[in-house]
CSV table of C-alpha atoms in Angstrom, one decimal:
chain,number,residue,atom,x,y,z
A,1,MET,CA,105.4,56.4,144.3
A,2,PHE,CA,108.7,54.5,144.6
A,3,ILE,CA,107.0,51.3,145.5
A,4,ALA,CA,104.3,51.8,142.9
A,5,GLY,CA,107.1,52.0,140.3
A,6,PHE,CA,107.5,48.2,140.5
A,7,PRO,CA,105.0,46.7,138.0
A,8,GLU,CA,103.9,44.0,140.4
A,9,TYR,CA,102.8,46.6,142.9
A,10,THR,CA,101.2,49.2,140.7
A,11,GLN,CA,97.8,47.6,140.0
A,12,PRO,CA,97.3,46.1,143.5
A,13,MET,CA,97.9,49.6,145.0
A,14,ILE,CA,95.4,51.1,142.6
A,15,GLU,CA,92.9,48.4,143.4
A,16,HIS,CA,93.4,49.0,147.1
A,17,LEU,CA,92.7,52.7,146.8
A,18,VAL,CA,89.5,52.1,144.7
A,19,THR,CA,88.2,49.3,146.8
A,20,MET,CA,89.1,50.4,150.3
A,21,LYS,CA,90.0,54.1,150.5
A,22,ILE,CA,87.9,56.0,148.0
A,23,ASN,CA,84.8,55.2,150.2
A,24,HIS,CA,86.6,55.8,153.6
A,25,TRP,CA,84.5,57.4,156.3
A,26,ASP,CA,87.2,60.1,156.8
A,27,GLY,CA,87.0,62.9,154.2
A,28,ALA,CA,90.7,63.7,154.4
A,29,ILE,CA,91.5,60.0,153.5
A,30,ARG,CA,89.1,60.2,150.5
A,31,GLU,CA,90.8,63.4,149.3
A,32,LEU,CA,94.3,61.9,149.7
A,33,SER,CA,93.2,58.7,148.0
A,34,ALA,CA,92.0,60.7,145.0
A,35,LYS,CA,95.3,62.5,144.7
A,36,ALA,CA,97.2,59.2,145.1
A,37,LEU,CA,95.2,57.8,142.2
A,38,ARG,CA,96.2,60.8,140.2
A,39,ASN,CA,99.8,59.9,140.7
A,40,LEU,CA,99.4,56.2,140.1
A,41,ALA,CA,97.3,56.7,137.0
A,42,GLN,CA,100.5,57.7,135.1
A,43,ARG,CA,102.2,54.5,136.1
A,44,ALA,CA,99.4,52.4,134.6
A,45,PRO,CA,97.4,54.7,132.2
A,46,GLN,CA,95.9,51.9,130.1
A,47,HIS,CA,94.6,49.9,133.1
A,48,THR,CA,93.3,53.1,134.7
A,49,ALA,CA,91.5,54.3,131.6
A,50,ARG,CA,90.1,50.9,130.6
A,51,ASP,CA,89.2,49.3,134.0
A,52,VAL,CA,89.4,51.8,136.8
A,53,PHE,CA,87.8,55.0,135.3
A,54,PRO,CA,84.5,53.2,134.4
A,55,ARG,CA,84.3,51.8,137.9
A,56,LEU,CA,84.8,55.2,139.4
A,57,LEU,CA,82.1,56.6,137.1
A,58,SER,CA,79.6,54.0,138.3
A,59,MET,CA,80.5,54.7,141.9
A,60,THR,CA,79.5,58.4,141.5
A,61,GLN,CA,75.9,57.2,141.5
A,62,SER,CA,76.3,55.2,144.7
A,63,PRO,CA,73.6,55.7,147.4
A,64,ASP,CA,76.4,55.9,150.0
A,65,LEU,CA,77.5,59.5,150.5
A,66,HIS,CA,81.2,58.7,151.2
A,67,THR,CA,81.5,56.4,148.1
A,68,ARG,CA,79.8,59.0,145.9
A,69,HIS,CA,82.0,61.9,147.2
A,70,GLY,CA,85.3,59.9,146.9
A,71,ALA,CA,84.4,58.7,143.4
A,72,VAL,CA,83.7,62.2,142.1
A,73,LEU,CA,87.0,63.4,143.5
A,74,ALA,CA,88.8,60.4,142.0
A,75,CYS,CA,87.3,61.0,138.6
A,76,ALA,CA,88.4,64.6,138.7
A,77,GLU,CA,92.0,63.7,139.6
A,78,VAL,CA,92.4,60.7,137.2
A,79,ALA,CA,91.0,62.7,134.3
A,80,ARG,CA,93.5,65.5,135.0
A,81,SER,CA,96.3,63.0,135.3
A,82,LEU,CA,95.5,61.2,132.0
A,83,HIS,CA,95.3,64.6,130.2
A,84,THR,CA,98.7,65.6,131.6
A,85,LEU,CA,100.2,62.3,130.4
A,86,ALA,CA,98.6,62.7,127.0
A,87,THR,CA,100.0,66.2,126.6
A,88,GLN,CA,103.4,65.1,127.6
A,89,GLN,CA,103.3,62.3,124.9
A,90,GLY,CA,101.8,64.7,122.3
A,91,ARG,CA,98.6,62.6,122.1
A,92,PRO,CA,94.9,63.7,122.4
A,93,VAL,CA,93.3,62.8,125.7
A,94,SER,CA,90.8,60.7,123.7
A,95,ASP,CA,93.5,58.1,123.3
A,96,PHE,CA,92.9,57.3,127.0
A,97,LEU,CA,89.3,58.4,127.6
A,98,ASP,CA,86.9,57.2,125.0
A,99,GLU,CA,83.6,58.8,124.1
A,100,LYS,CA,81.7,56.7,126.7
A,101,ALA,CA,84.0,57.9,129.4
A,102,MET,CA,83.7,61.5,128.3
A,103,HIS,CA,79.9,61.2,128.3
A,104,GLY,CA,80.0,59.7,131.8
A,105,LEU,CA,82.1,62.5,133.1
A,106,LYS,CA,79.6,65.1,131.7
A,107,GLN,CA,76.6,63.3,133.2
A,108,ILE,CA,77.9,63.4,136.8
A,109,HIS,CA,76.5,66.8,137.6
A,110,GLN,CA,73.1,66.2,135.9
A,111,GLN,CA,72.5,62.9,137.6
A,112,LEU,CA,73.3,64.4,141.0
A,113,TYR,CA,71.0,67.3,140.3
A,114,ASP,CA,68.2,65.1,139.2
A,115,ARG,CA,68.4,63.1,142.4
A,116,GLN,CA,68.5,66.3,144.5
A,117,LEU,CA,71.9,65.3,146.0
A,118,TYR,CA,73.1,68.9,146.3
A,119,ARG,CA,70.8,69.5,149.2
A,120,GLY,CA,71.5,69.1,152.9
A,121,LEU,CA,74.7,68.3,154.7
A,122,GLY,CA,75.5,65.6,152.1
A,123,GLY,CA,75.0,68.2,149.4
A,124,GLU,CA,77.8,70.3,150.9
A,125,LEU,CA,80.3,67.5,150.2
A,126,MET,CA,79.0,66.9,146.7
A,127,ARG,CA,79.1,70.6,145.8
A,128,GLN,CA,82.8,70.8,146.8
A,129,ALA,CA,83.6,67.5,144.9
A,130,VAL,CA,81.8,68.6,141.7
A,131,CYS,CA,83.5,72.1,141.9
A,132,ILE,CA,86.8,70.2,142.0
A,133,LEU,CA,85.6,68.1,139.0
A,134,ILE,CA,84.8,71.3,137.1
A,135,GLU,CA,88.1,72.8,137.8
A,136,ASN,CA,90.1,69.7,136.7
A,137,SER,CA,87.9,69.2,133.6
A,138,ALA,CA,88.6,72.8,132.5
A,139,LEU,CA,92.3,72.6,133.3
A,140,SER,CA,92.4,69.4,131.3
A,141,LYS,CA,90.7,71.2,128.4
A,142,MET,CA,88.0,68.5,128.0
A,143,PRO,CA,86.2,69.0,124.7
A,144,PHE,CA,82.9,70.2,126.3
A,145,ARG,CA,82.8,73.7,124.8
A,146,GLY,CA,79.3,74.6,123.8
A,147,ASP,CA,77.8,71.6,125.6
A,148,ALA,CA,74.8,71.9,127.9
A,149,VAL,CA,76.9,70.7,130.8
A,150,ILE,CA,78.7,74.0,130.9
A,151,ASP,CA,75.4,75.8,131.8
A,152,GLY,CA,74.8,73.2,134.5
A,153,TRP,CA,78.3,73.7,135.9
A,154,GLN,CA,77.9,77.4,135.8
A,155,TRP,CA,74.5,77.1,137.6
A,156,LEU,CA,76.2,75.0,140.4
A,157,ILE,CA,79.0,77.6,140.9
A,158,ASN,CA,76.6,80.5,141.0
A,159,ASP,CA,74.1,78.7,143.3
A,160,THR,CA,76.9,77.8,145.7
A,161,LEU,CA,78.3,81.3,145.9
A,162,ARG,CA,74.9,82.9,146.3
A,163,ASN,CA,73.9,80.5,149.1
A,164,LEU,CA,77.0,80.2,151.2
A,165,HIS,CA,75.0,81.4,154.2
A,166,LEU,CA,73.0,78.2,154.0
A,167,ILE,CA,76.2,76.0,154.3
A,168,SER,CA,77.5,74.9,157.7
A,169,SER,CA,80.3,77.2,159.0
A,170,HIS,CA,82.9,74.4,159.4
A,171,SER,CA,82.9,73.6,155.6
A,172,ARG,CA,81.9,77.0,154.2
A,173,GLN,CA,85.5,78.2,153.6
A,174,ARG,CA,86.5,75.1,151.6
A,175,ILE,CA,83.4,75.1,149.5
A,176,LYS,CA,83.8,78.8,148.8
A,177,GLU,CA,87.4,78.3,147.7
A,178,ALA,CA,86.5,75.3,145.5
A,179,ALA,CA,83.7,77.2,143.8
A,180,VAL,CA,85.9,80.2,143.1
A,181,SER,CA,88.7,78.1,141.7
A,182,ALA,CA,86.2,76.2,139.5
A,183,LEU,CA,84.8,79.5,138.2
A,184,ALA,CA,88.3,80.8,137.3
A,185,ALA,CA,89.1,77.6,135.3
A,186,LEU,CA,85.6,77.4,133.7
A,187,CYS,CA,85.7,81.0,132.4
A,188,SER,CA,89.2,80.6,131.1
A,189,GLU,CA,88.4,77.5,129.1
A,190,TYR,CA,84.7,77.4,128.2
A,191,HIS,CA,83.6,81.1,128.2
A,192,ALA,CA,86.3,82.3,125.8
A,193,ARG,CA,85.1,82.8,122.2
A,194,GLU,CA,88.7,82.7,121.1
A,195,PRO,CA,92.0,83.0,123.1
A,196,GLY,CA,92.0,86.3,125.0
A,197,GLU,CA,88.4,87.2,124.2
A,198,ALA,CA,85.3,86.5,126.3
A,199,GLU,CA,81.9,85.5,125.1
A,200,ALA,CA,80.0,88.8,125.3
A,201,ALA,CA,76.8,87.2,126.7
A,202,ALA,CA,78.6,85.2,129.4
A,203,GLN,CA,80.7,88.2,130.4
A,204,GLU,CA,77.7,90.5,130.6
A,205,GLU,CA,75.7,87.9,132.6
A,206,LEU,CA,78.3,86.9,135.1
A,207,VAL,CA,79.7,90.4,135.8
A,208,LYS,CA,76.2,91.8,136.2
A,209,LEU,CA,75.2,88.9,138.5
A,210,TYR,CA,78.2,89.1,140.8
A,211,LEU,CA,78.1,92.9,141.0
A,212,SER,CA,74.4,92.9,142.0
A,213,GLU,CA,75.0,90.3,144.7
A,214,LEU,CA,77.7,92.5,146.3
A,215,GLN,CA,74.9,94.4,147.9
A,216,SER,CA,73.1,91.3,149.2
A,217,PRO,CA,71.8,91.4,152.8
A,218,GLU,CA,73.7,88.1,153.4
A,219,GLU,CA,77.3,88.6,154.2
A,220,MET,CA,78.5,85.3,152.9
A,221,THR,CA,76.9,86.0,149.5
A,222,ARG,CA,78.9,89.2,149.4
A,223,CYS,CA,82.0,87.2,150.2
A,224,GLY,CA,81.5,84.6,147.5
A,225,CYS,CA,80.6,87.1,144.8
A,226,ALA,CA,83.5,89.4,145.7
A,227,LEU,CA,86.0,86.5,145.4
A,228,ALA,CA,84.3,85.4,142.2
A,229,LEU,CA,84.9,88.8,140.6
A,230,GLY,CA,88.5,88.6,141.8
A,231,ALA,CA,88.9,85.2,140.1
A,232,LEU,CA,87.7,86.3,136.7
A,233,PRO,CA,90.4,86.0,133.9
A,234,VAL,CA,91.9,89.1,132.4
A,235,PHE,CA,89.7,89.0,129.2
A,236,PHE,CA,86.5,89.0,131.4
A,237,LEU,CA,87.7,92.2,133.1
A,238,LYS,CA,88.5,93.9,129.8
A,239,GLY,CA,86.2,96.9,129.5
A,240,ARG,CA,84.6,96.2,132.9
A,241,LEU,CA,87.5,97.0,135.3
A,242,ARG,CA,86.2,100.4,136.4
A,243,GLN,CA,82.8,98.9,137.1
A,244,VAL,CA,84.1,95.9,139.0
A,245,LEU,CA,86.5,98.0,141.2
A,246,ALA,CA,83.7,100.5,142.0
A,247,GLY,CA,81.5,97.6,143.1
A,248,LEU,CA,84.2,96.1,145.3
A,249,ARG,CA,85.1,99.5,146.7
A,250,ALA,CA,81.5,100.0,147.8
A,251,VAL,CA,81.7,96.7,149.8
A,252,THR,CA,84.7,98.0,151.8
A,253,HIS,CA,82.7,101.0,153.0
A,254,ILE,CA,81.2,100.7,156.5
A,255,SER,CA,77.5,101.7,156.9
A,256,PRO,CA,75.2,101.2,159.8
A,257,LYS,CA,73.4,98.3,158.3
A,258,ASP,CA,76.5,96.2,157.5
A,259,VAL,CA,79.0,97.4,160.1
A,260,SER,CA,79.6,93.8,161.2
A,261,PHE,CA,80.2,92.5,157.7
A,262,ALA,CA,84.0,92.3,158.3
A,263,GLU,CA,84.5,89.1,156.3
A,264,ALA,CA,82.8,90.7,153.2
A,265,ARG,CA,85.2,93.7,153.5
A,266,ARG,CA,88.1,91.4,153.8
A,267,ASP,CA,87.2,89.3,150.8
A,268,ALA,CA,86.5,92.5,148.7
A,269,LEU,CA,90.1,93.6,149.5
A,270,LYS,CA,91.5,90.2,148.5
A,271,ALA,CA,89.5,90.5,145.2
A,272,ILE,CA,90.9,94.0,144.5
A,273,SER,CA,94.4,92.7,145.0
A,274,ARG,CA,93.9,89.7,142.8
A,275,ILE,CA,92.4,91.8,140.1
A,276,CYS,CA,95.4,94.2,140.1
A,277,GLN,CA,97.7,91.2,139.7
A,278,THR,CA,95.5,89.8,136.9
A,279,VAL,CA,95.1,93.0,134.7
A,280,GLY,CA,98.7,94.2,135.3
A,281,VAL,CA,100.0,97.8,135.2
A,282,ARG,CA,100.2,100.2,132.2
A,283,ALA,CA,101.0,103.7,133.2
A,284,GLU,CA,99.1,105.3,130.3
A,285,GLY,CA,96.7,102.4,129.8
A,286,PRO,CA,92.9,102.8,129.8
A,287,PRO,CA,91.5,102.6,133.3
A,288,ASP,CA,88.9,100.1,132.1
A,289,GLU,CA,91.6,97.5,131.3
A,290,ALA,CA,94.6,98.0,133.6
A,291,VAL,CA,96.0,99.6,136.7
A,292,CYS,CA,97.2,103.0,135.4
A,293,ARG,CA,97.9,106.6,136.4
A,294,GLU,CA,94.2,107.4,136.3
A,295,ASN,CA,93.0,104.8,138.8
A,296,VAL,CA,96.0,103.8,141.0
A,297,SER,CA,95.4,106.6,143.6
A,298,GLN,CA,91.8,105.5,144.0
A,299,ILE,CA,92.9,101.9,144.5
A,300,TYR,CA,95.5,102.9,147.1
A,301,CYS,CA,92.9,105.1,149.0
A,302,THR,CA,90.5,102.2,149.2
A,303,LEU,CA,93.1,99.9,150.7
A,304,LEU,CA,94.5,102.6,153.0
A,305,ASP,CA,91.1,103.6,154.3
A,306,CYS,CA,90.5,99.9,155.4
A,307,LEU,CA,93.5,100.2,157.8
A,308,LYS,CA,91.2,102.3,159.9
A,309,ASP,CA,88.7,99.5,160.3
A,310,TYR,CA,88.5,98.7,164.1
A,311,THR,CA,85.1,97.2,164.1
A,312,THR,CA,84.3,95.0,167.1
A,313,ASP,CA,81.4,92.7,167.9
A,314,SER,CA,80.7,89.6,169.9
A,315,ARG,CA,83.6,87.9,168.1
A,316,GLY,CA,86.1,90.6,169.2
A,317,ASP,CA,88.2,92.8,166.9
A,318,VAL,CA,86.8,91.6,163.6
A,319,GLY,CA,88.2,94.7,161.9
A,320,ALA,CA,91.6,93.1,162.3
A,321,TRP,CA,90.7,90.7,159.5
A,322,VAL,CA,90.1,93.6,157.2
A,323,ARG,CA,93.3,95.4,158.3
A,324,GLU,CA,95.3,92.2,157.6
A,325,ALA,CA,93.9,91.8,154.1
A,326,ALA,CA,94.5,95.5,153.5
A,327,MET,CA,98.1,95.3,154.5
A,328,THR,CA,98.7,92.2,152.3
A,329,SER,CA,96.9,93.9,149.3
A,330,LEU,CA,99.0,97.1,149.8
A,331,MET,CA,102.2,95.1,149.8
A,332,ASP,CA,101.2,93.1,146.6
A,333,LEU,CA,100.1,96.3,144.8
A,334,THR,CA,103.2,98.3,145.8
A,335,LEU,CA,105.6,95.5,144.8
A,336,LEU,CA,103.7,95.1,141.5
A,337,LEU,CA,104.1,98.8,140.8
A,338,GLY,CA,107.7,98.8,141.9
A,339,ARG,CA,108.6,96.0,139.4
A,340,ASN,CA,106.7,97.5,136.5
A,341,GLN,CA,105.9,101.2,136.8
A,342,PRO,CA,107.6,102.7,140.0
A,343,GLU,CA,106.8,106.2,138.8
A,344,LEU,CA,103.1,105.6,139.7
A,345,ILE,CA,104.0,105.4,143.4
A,346,GLU,CA,103.6,109.0,144.5
A,347,ALA,CA,105.4,110.4,147.5
A,348,PRO,CA,102.3,111.3,149.6
A,349,LEU,CA,100.8,107.9,149.1
A,350,CYS,CA,104.1,106.1,149.9
A,351,GLN,CA,104.5,108.2,153.1
A,352,ARG,CA,100.9,107.5,154.2
A,353,LEU,CA,101.4,103.8,153.4
A,354,MET,CA,104.6,103.4,155.4
A,355,CYS,CA,103.3,105.4,158.4
A,356,CYS,CA,100.1,103.4,158.6
A,357,LEU,CA,102.1,100.2,158.5
A,358,ALA,CA,104.4,101.5,161.3
A,359,GLN,CA,101.3,102.2,163.4
A,360,GLN,CA,99.9,98.7,162.8
A,361,ALA,CA,103.3,97.2,163.7
A,362,SER,CA,103.1,99.0,167.1
A,363,GLU,CA,99.7,97.8,168.1
A,364,LYS,CA,98.6,95.2,170.6
A,365,ILE,CA,97.4,92.1,168.8
A,366,ASP,CA,100.5,89.9,168.3
A,367,ARG,CA,99.5,88.2,165.0
A,368,PHE,CA,98.6,91.4,163.2
A,369,ARG,CA,101.5,93.3,164.6
A,370,ALA,CA,103.8,90.7,163.2
A,371,HIS,CA,102.1,90.8,159.8
A,372,ALA,CA,102.4,94.6,159.7
A,373,ALA,CA,106.1,94.4,160.5
A,374,ARG,CA,106.8,91.9,157.8
A,375,VAL,CA,105.0,94.0,155.2
A,376,PHE,CA,106.8,97.1,156.4
A,377,LEU,CA,110.2,95.5,156.1
A,378,ALA,CA,109.3,93.8,152.8
A,379,LEU,CA,108.7,97.3,151.3
A,380,LEU,CA,111.7,98.8,152.9
A,381,HIS,CA,114.1,96.1,151.8
A,382,ALA,CA,112.5,95.6,148.3
A,383,ASP,CA,115.1,95.8,145.6
A,384,SER,CA,115.3,95.5,141.8
A,385,PRO,CA,114.2,98.3,142.0
A,386,ALA,CA,113.7,99.8,145.4
A,387,ILE,CA,110.3,101.3,146.3
A,388,PRO,CA,110.6,105.0,145.7
A,389,HIS,CA,109.7,107.8,148.2
A,390,VAL,CA,110.0,105.7,151.4
A,391,PRO,CA,110.3,108.4,154.1
A,392,ALA,CA,113.6,108.5,156.0
A,393,ARG,CA,114.9,105.4,154.2
A,394,PRO,CA,118.6,105.8,155.3
A,395,GLU,CA,117.6,106.0,159.0
A,396,LEU,CA,115.2,103.1,158.6
A,397,GLU,CA,117.9,100.9,157.0
A,398,ARG,CA,120.2,101.8,159.9
A,399,LEU,CA,117.5,100.9,162.5
A,400,PHE,CA,116.3,97.8,160.7
A,401,PRO,CA,119.3,96.3,158.8
A,402,ARG,CA,118.2,93.4,156.6
A,403,ALA,CA,120.4,90.8,158.2
A,404,ALA,CA,119.5,91.8,161.8
A,405,VAL,CA,115.7,91.8,161.5
A,406,ALA,CA,115.5,88.5,159.6
A,407,SER,CA,115.5,86.6,162.8
A,408,VAL,CA,113.3,88.9,164.8
A,409,ASN,CA,110.0,87.4,166.1
A,410,TRP,CA,107.7,90.4,165.6
A,411,GLY,CA,104.8,88.6,167.3
A,412,ALA,CA,106.8,88.6,170.6
A,413,PRO,CA,106.2,91.9,172.5
A,414,SER,CA,109.7,91.7,174.0
A,415,GLN,CA,111.3,91.8,170.5
A,416,ALA,CA,108.9,94.0,168.6
A,417,PHE,CA,108.2,97.0,170.8
A,418,PRO,CA,111.7,98.1,171.7
A,419,ARG,CA,112.5,98.1,168.0
A,420,MET,CA,109.4,99.9,166.8
A,421,ALA,CA,109.7,102.5,169.6
A,422,ARG,CA,112.9,103.7,167.9
A,423,LEU,CA,110.8,105.2,165.1
A,424,LEU,CA,109.6,107.8,167.6
A,425,GLY,CA,112.9,109.6,166.8
A,426,LEU,CA,111.8,110.0,163.2
A,427,PRO,CA,109.4,112.9,162.7
A,428,ALA,CA,107.7,111.4,159.7
A,429,TYR,CA,106.7,108.3,161.7
A,430,ARG,CA,106.3,109.7,165.2
A,431,TYR,CA,102.6,110.5,165.1
A,432,HIS,CA,101.5,107.0,163.9
A,433,VAL,CA,104.0,105.0,166.0
A,434,LEU,CA,102.9,107.0,169.1
A,435,LEU,CA,99.2,106.3,168.2
A,436,GLY,CA,99.9,102.5,168.0
A,437,LEU,CA,102.1,102.4,171.1
A,438,ALA,CA,99.6,104.4,173.2
A,439,VAL,CA,96.9,101.7,172.5
A,440,SER,CA,99.4,99.0,173.5
A,441,VAL,CA,100.8,100.8,176.6
A,442,GLY,CA,97.2,101.5,177.9
A,443,GLY,CA,96.0,97.9,177.0
A,444,LEU,CA,95.2,95.0,179.2
A,445,THR,CA,97.6,92.2,178.2
A,446,GLU,CA,100.4,92.1,180.8
A,447,SER,CA,103.3,91.3,178.4
A,448,THR,CA,102.1,93.8,175.8
A,449,VAL,CA,101.8,96.5,178.4
A,450,ARG,CA,105.2,95.8,179.9
A,451,TYR,CA,107.3,95.7,176.8
A,452,SER,CA,105.5,98.6,175.0
A,453,THR,CA,105.9,100.7,178.1
A,454,GLN,CA,109.6,99.7,178.3
A,455,GLY,CA,110.1,100.7,174.6
A,456,LEU,CA,108.4,104.0,175.1
A,457,PHE,CA,110.3,104.9,178.3
A,458,GLU,CA,113.6,104.0,176.8
A,459,TYR,CA,113.0,106.6,174.1
A,460,MET,CA,111.8,109.1,176.7
A,461,LYS,CA,115.0,108.5,178.6
A,462,GLU,CA,117.1,109.2,175.5
A,463,ILE,CA,115.5,112.7,175.0
A,464,GLN,CA,115.1,113.5,178.7
A,465,ASN,CA,117.7,116.3,178.6
A,466,ASP,CA,116.6,117.6,175.2
A,467,PRO,CA,113.9,120.2,175.7
A,468,ALA,CA,113.3,120.7,171.9
A,469,ALA,CA,112.8,116.9,171.3
A,470,LEU,CA,110.5,116.7,174.4
A,471,GLU,CA,108.5,119.6,173.1
A,472,ASP,CA,108.1,118.0,169.7
A,473,PHE,CA,107.0,114.7,171.4
A,474,GLY,CA,104.6,116.6,173.6
A,475,GLY,CA,103.1,118.4,170.6
A,476,THR,CA,102.6,115.0,168.8
A,477,LEU,CA,101.0,113.6,171.9
A,478,LEU,CA,98.6,116.5,172.1
A,479,GLN,CA,97.8,116.1,168.4
A,480,VAL,CA,96.9,112.4,168.9
A,481,PHE,CA,94.6,113.5,171.8
A,482,GLU,CA,92.9,116.1,169.7
A,483,ASP,CA,92.3,113.8,166.8
A,484,ASN,CA,90.8,111.1,169.0
A,485,LEU,CA,88.7,113.0,171.5
A,486,LEU,CA,85.5,111.0,170.9
A,487,ASN,CA,87.3,107.7,170.1
A,488,ASP,CA,87.3,105.6,173.3
A,489,ARG,CA,89.5,102.9,171.6
A,490,VAL,CA,92.3,105.4,171.6
A,491,SER,CA,91.5,108.1,174.2
A,492,VAL,CA,91.1,105.8,177.2
A,493,PRO,CA,94.5,103.9,176.6
A,494,LEU,CA,96.1,107.2,175.8
A,495,LEU,CA,95.1,108.6,179.2
A,496,LYS,CA,96.5,105.5,180.9
A,497,THR,CA,99.7,106.0,178.9
A,498,LEU,CA,100.0,109.7,179.9
A,499,ASP,CA,99.4,108.7,183.6
A,500,GLN,CA,102.3,106.3,183.5
A,501,MET,CA,104.5,108.9,181.7
A,502,LEU,CA,103.7,111.6,184.3
A,503,ALA,CA,104.2,109.1,187.2
A,504,ASN,CA,107.7,108.3,185.8
A,505,GLY,CA,108.7,111.9,185.5
A,506,CYS,CA,109.0,112.0,181.7
A,507,PHE,CA,108.1,115.7,181.6
A,508,ASP,CA,109.8,116.9,184.8
A,509,ILE,CA,112.2,119.1,182.8
A,510,PHE,CA,109.4,121.5,182.0
A,511,THR,CA,108.5,121.9,185.7
A,512,THR,CA,112.1,122.6,186.5
A,513,GLN,CA,112.3,125.3,183.8
A,514,GLU,CA,109.2,127.0,185.2
A,515,LYS,CA,110.7,127.2,188.6
């Protein structure tokens, strides 16, 4: 941008991007070129609007896929840039984009549809590009309200989200994100009858469509429609919140027919979290419009229940994706309540939340253990105001001082386990930390086993001469056994843990007393 600031370089750089880079074979270069044009358009707005934009519109109909894709992206970015400049100058966007340019922008989708260019592998690129065009057009407040193109755009978004399973796996995530972002912008700008009020017909149709697709036999369809519900603006959720949350809650439940749909459960949790942020908190507010006293417990229970998802299939521990999303959602919801209505955080829920996070922070997968520890500490050290009802807060702040834990790498077993094992000394956390540690001590990874064992034995050494503390620990150990008798994921590692504890004489004091 510095070089483009010199007038003699501005237009040649724009020409180089349009001529040489927009049609580049590498998709990343095309995307960066479109974003570069967005920046350069503000340096030469008249030239861009008068000469460059019409060329880009004609290139959207090119038979070459790369040229077509890059041109659509460039049109989206340039239109957004010119709108931003017009707004800054207090002028209408029509001062830059005339009626012919607006018409060309509207025709892009229909021309691609008529030529069946949304099909096949090339269609994947075009779907993503047009979704970005939709998002930028809506954010630029293009005067298309009530136009037939809005129905065409909505069809494209719906068709993309419902058929994600037909899209190649390497591009699926990006297309899903582009469609969801486009939906959020489209609904906010073109499906509002007036500011803050949705068109009743559009609201009814979209909410009904996405809720029905949440029970689709295709996992990717569930993912797309769950995220679509999470992206709806606040006025679309007004009067429908209870219905939407119930639909997303149903997706998080595991049944025999969809036990492997971990990605759908993950995206449903992300949607619930985003909806809570969108509608906000009102303690006495109606449960159909906001997070309130009447529905907050049910939302918490949905998220906490997902921390028990240990589903495994040929891909490994896919339930870890669900647990990670649940932890993030719980943190976002708790911090939201803490900032606005801390009285809605009840003591039993907060205790269950912190204990479950402590368990996840003691388990064997490095990445998810680190995430759990960060969430745990974020809630512990939250201020203005502090999260209420955190069990044993003074002891936790002494064990995990803010300054000391900031530099800890919780993904490293050597740093994480010795610190988490200290929680065994706090009765409120002992059961859950022992449950997490037992799975780690009895695991297979050498470094995880070594440092989790070291942390456990250090604690056992501290209480070696305290019969009361040993008896409490033994009682908790037995309780973990009893609760997981038929659960091989826990009971087998737990037997290995007990074997090591007995071999190291952790309970020798009891045999001495008997003699």
